[in-house]
Amino acid sequence: MKALWLGKALTVVFWWVVLVNLLIPADKPLHALINLAGATLLGLHMLEMLMFNGRLRGR
């Protein structure tokens, strides 16, 4: 149960860092990497929804 809580907390921290980075950009190399990580994860989740939404809706 604690592992599940830790995963949720890390997810919230990750997205918080991405959103704060959009408002207050970090230094040059980190700014682009944080934005790339956030965009990649968001893109993968969108692709996952497009591919598996119909399969999950039938359950």
Tab-separated table of N, CA and C in Angstrom:
chain	number	residue	atom	x	y	z
A	1	MET	N	0.818	-1.193	0.000
A	1	MET	CA	0.000	0.000	0.000
A	1	MET	C	0.866	1.263	0.000
A	2	LYS	N	1.998	1.218	0.701
A	2	LYS	CA	2.878	2.379	0.732
A	2	LYS	C	3.529	2.613	-0.628
A	3	ALA	N	3.768	1.536	-1.382
A	3	ALA	CA	4.353	1.690	-2.715
A	3	ALA	C	3.371	2.411	-3.640
A	4	LEU	N	2.103	2.122	-3.504
A	4	LEU	CA	1.084	2.799	-4.305
A	4	LEU	C	1.029	4.282	-3.946
A	5	TRP	N	1.102	4.582	-2.664
A	5	TRP	CA	1.107	5.975	-2.213
A	5	TRP	C	2.335	6.705	-2.737
A	6	LEU	N	3.482	6.036	-2.708
A	6	LEU	CA	4.720	6.644	-3.194
A	6	LEU	C	4.627	6.933	-4.694
A	7	GLY	N	4.060	6.009	-5.447
A	7	GLY	CA	3.895	6.214	-6.887
A	7	GLY	C	2.990	7.397	-7.195
A	8	LYS	N	1.905	7.525	-6.458
A	8	LYS	CA	0.999	8.659	-6.655
A	8	LYS	C	1.683	9.970	-6.296
A	9	ALA	N	2.437	9.965	-5.212
A	9	ALA	CA	3.139	11.181	-4.791
A	9	ALA	C	4.188	11.589	-5.826
A	10	LEU	N	4.929	10.628	-6.357
A	10	LEU	CA	5.941	10.939	-7.367
A	10	LEU	C	5.302	11.451	-8.658
A	11	THR	N	4.145	10.922	-9.003
A	11	THR	CA	3.432	11.393	-10.187
A	11	THR	C	2.996	12.846	-10.020
A	12	VAL	N	2.461	13.165	-8.858
A	12	VAL	CA	2.040	14.543	-8.589
A	12	VAL	C	3.244	15.480	-8.620
A	13	VAL	N	4.350	15.064	-8.022
A	13	VAL	CA	5.560	15.895	-8.017
A	13	VAL	C	6.075	16.096	-9.435
A	14	PHE	N	6.066	15.049	-10.257
A	14	PHE	CA	6.536	15.171	-11.640
A	14	PHE	C	5.719	16.203	-12.404
A	15	TRP	N	4.385	16.081	-12.359
A	15	TRP	CA	3.552	17.010	-13.114
A	15	TRP	C	3.620	18.415	-12.535
A	16	TRP	N	3.820	18.536	-11.231
A	16	TRP	CA	4.001	19.849	-10.618
A	16	TRP	C	5.266	20.507	-11.157
A	17	VAL	N	6.348	19.740	-11.254
A	17	VAL	CA	7.608	20.271	-11.785
A	17	VAL	C	7.429	20.709	-13.240
A	18	VAL	N	6.725	19.916	-14.032
A	18	VAL	CA	6.505	20.273	-15.439
A	18	VAL	C	5.691	21.568	-15.544
A	19	LEU	N	4.631	21.689	-14.754
A	19	LEU	CA	3.803	22.900	-14.814
A	19	LEU	C	4.547	24.131	-14.307
A	20	VAL	N	5.301	23.983	-13.232
A	20	VAL	CA	6.082	25.111	-12.718
A	20	VAL	C	7.142	25.508	-13.736
A	21	ASN	N	7.715	24.526	-14.427
A	21	ASN	CA	8.730	24.819	-15.439
A	21	ASN	C	8.143	25.612	-16.608
A	22	LEU	N	6.876	25.413	-16.895
A	22	LEU	CA	6.241	26.205	-17.949
A	22	LEU	C	6.079	27.663	-17.525
A	23	LEU	N	5.808	27.877	-16.239
A	23	LEU	CA	5.614	29.242	-15.740
A	23	LEU	C	6.931	29.938	-15.423
A	24	ILE	N	7.840	29.203	-14.792
A	24	ILE	CA	9.149	29.745	-14.410
A	24	ILE	C	10.204	28.817	-14.998
A	25	PRO	N	10.704	29.099	-16.185
A	25	PRO	CA	11.658	28.187	-16.833
A	25	PRO	C	12.927	27.983	-16.006
A	26	ALA	N	13.371	26.751	-15.983
A	26	ALA	CA	14.617	26.401	-15.303
A	26	ALA	C	15.791	26.849	-16.178
A	27	ASP	N	16.996	26.533	-15.745
A	27	ASP	CA	18.180	26.866	-16.541
A	27	ASP	C	18.103	26.177	-17.899
A	28	LYS	N	18.926	26.637	-18.832
A	28	LYS	CA	18.837	26.212	-20.237
A	28	LYS	C	18.772	24.699	-20.461
A	29	PRO	N	19.711	23.890	-20.018
A	29	PRO	CA	19.589	22.477	-20.397
A	29	PRO	C	18.414	21.779	-19.710
A	30	LEU	N	18.123	22.131	-18.471
A	30	LEU	CA	17.038	21.457	-17.758
A	30	LEU	C	15.666	21.863	-18.279
A	31	HIS	N	15.509	23.091	-18.690
A	31	HIS	CA	14.218	23.576	-19.179
A	31	HIS	C	13.721	22.717	-20.344
A	32	ALA	N	14.575	22.499	-21.303
A	32	ALA	CA	14.188	21.713	-22.479
A	32	ALA	C	13.955	20.250	-22.121
A	33	LEU	N	14.766	19.705	-21.233
A	33	LEU	CA	14.612	18.298	-20.860
A	33	LEU	C	13.325	18.057	-20.075
A	34	ILE	N	12.997	18.968	-19.178
A	34	ILE	CA	11.754	18.823	-18.408
A	34	ILE	C	10.551	18.927	-19.335
A	35	ASN	N	10.577	19.899	-20.241
A	35	ASN	CA	9.475	20.030	-21.200
A	35	ASN	C	9.375	18.806	-22.103
A	36	LEU	N	10.504	18.278	-22.527
A	36	LEU	CA	10.509	17.086	-23.377
A	36	LEU	C	9.946	15.881	-22.634
A	37	ALA	N	10.331	15.706	-21.381
A	37	ALA	CA	9.814	14.586	-20.585
A	37	ALA	C	8.307	14.708	-20.395
A	38	GLY	N	7.833	15.895	-20.081
A	38	GLY	CA	6.397	16.100	-19.903
A	38	GLY	C	5.619	15.888	-21.190
A	39	ALA	N	6.126	16.422	-22.294
A	39	ALA	CA	5.444	16.264	-23.581
A	39	ALA	C	5.443	14.808	-24.033
A	40	THR	N	6.540	14.111	-23.793
A	40	THR	CA	6.620	12.699	-24.165
A	40	THR	C	5.627	11.869	-23.374
A	41	LEU	N	5.573	12.089	-22.073
A	41	LEU	CA	4.648	11.324	-21.240
A	41	LEU	C	3.199	11.647	-21.587
A	42	LEU	N	2.911	12.915	-21.833
A	42	LEU	CA	1.557	13.301	-22.229
A	42	LEU	C	1.190	12.677	-23.575
A	43	GLY	N	2.123	12.689	-24.515
A	43	GLY	CA	1.879	12.071	-25.819
A	43	GLY	C	1.651	10.576	-25.726
A	44	LEU	N	2.422	9.912	-24.886
A	44	LEU	CA	2.237	8.471	-24.704
A	44	LEU	C	0.881	8.160	-24.080
A	45	HIS	N	0.443	8.974	-23.140
A	45	HIS	CA	-0.872	8.755	-22.532
A	45	HIS	C	-1.990	9.000	-23.545
A	46	MET	N	-1.827	9.999	-24.403
A	46	MET	CA	-2.833	10.246	-25.438
A	46	MET	C	-2.891	9.080	-26.425
A	47	LEU	N	-1.729	8.587	-26.818
A	47	LEU	CA	-1.667	7.435	-27.717
A	47	LEU	C	-2.295	6.209	-27.068
A	48	GLU	N	-2.034	6.020	-25.790
A	48	GLU	CA	-2.623	4.907	-25.046
A	48	GLU	C	-4.148	5.025	-25.027
A	49	MET	N	-4.659	6.224	-24.821
A	49	MET	CA	-6.110	6.412	-24.824
A	49	MET	C	-6.701	6.101	-26.193
A	50	LEU	N	-6.044	6.546	-27.244
A	50	LEU	CA	-6.557	6.291	-28.588
A	50	LEU	C	-6.551	4.808	-28.928
A	51	MET	N	-5.522	4.103	-28.469
A	51	MET	CA	-5.385	2.695	-28.830
A	51	MET	C	-6.262	1.779	-27.985
A	52	PHE	N	-6.406	2.078	-26.699
A	52	PHE	CA	-7.040	1.127	-25.794
A	52	PHE	C	-8.359	1.602	-25.205
A	53	ASN	N	-8.824	2.786	-25.549
A	53	ASN	CA	-10.048	3.302	-24.956
A	53	ASN	C	-11.251	2.437	-25.324
A	54	GLY	N	-11.349	2.019	-26.564
A	54	GLY	CA	-12.465	1.177	-26.979
A	54	GLY	C	-12.466	-0.166	-26.285
A	55	ARG	N	-11.302	-0.724	-26.091
A	55	ARG	CA	-11.190	-2.013	-25.429
A	55	ARG	C	-11.571	-1.905	-23.949
A	56	LEU	N	-11.191	-0.817	-23.317
A	56	LEU	CA	-11.502	-0.642	-21.904
A	56	LEU	C	-12.952	-0.230	-21.685
A	57	ARG	N	-13.548	0.445	-22.649
A	57	ARG	CA	-14.931	0.885	-22.507
A	57	ARG	C	-15.889	-0.308	-22.484
A	58	GLY	N	-15.544	-1.400	-23.146
A	58	GLY	CA	-16.396	-2.576	-23.206
A	58	GLY	C	-16.450	-3.371	-21.919
A	59	ARG	N	-15.587	-3.089	-20.994
A	59	ARG	CA	-15.562	-3.863	-19.736
A	59	ARG	C	-16.636	-3.437	-18.801
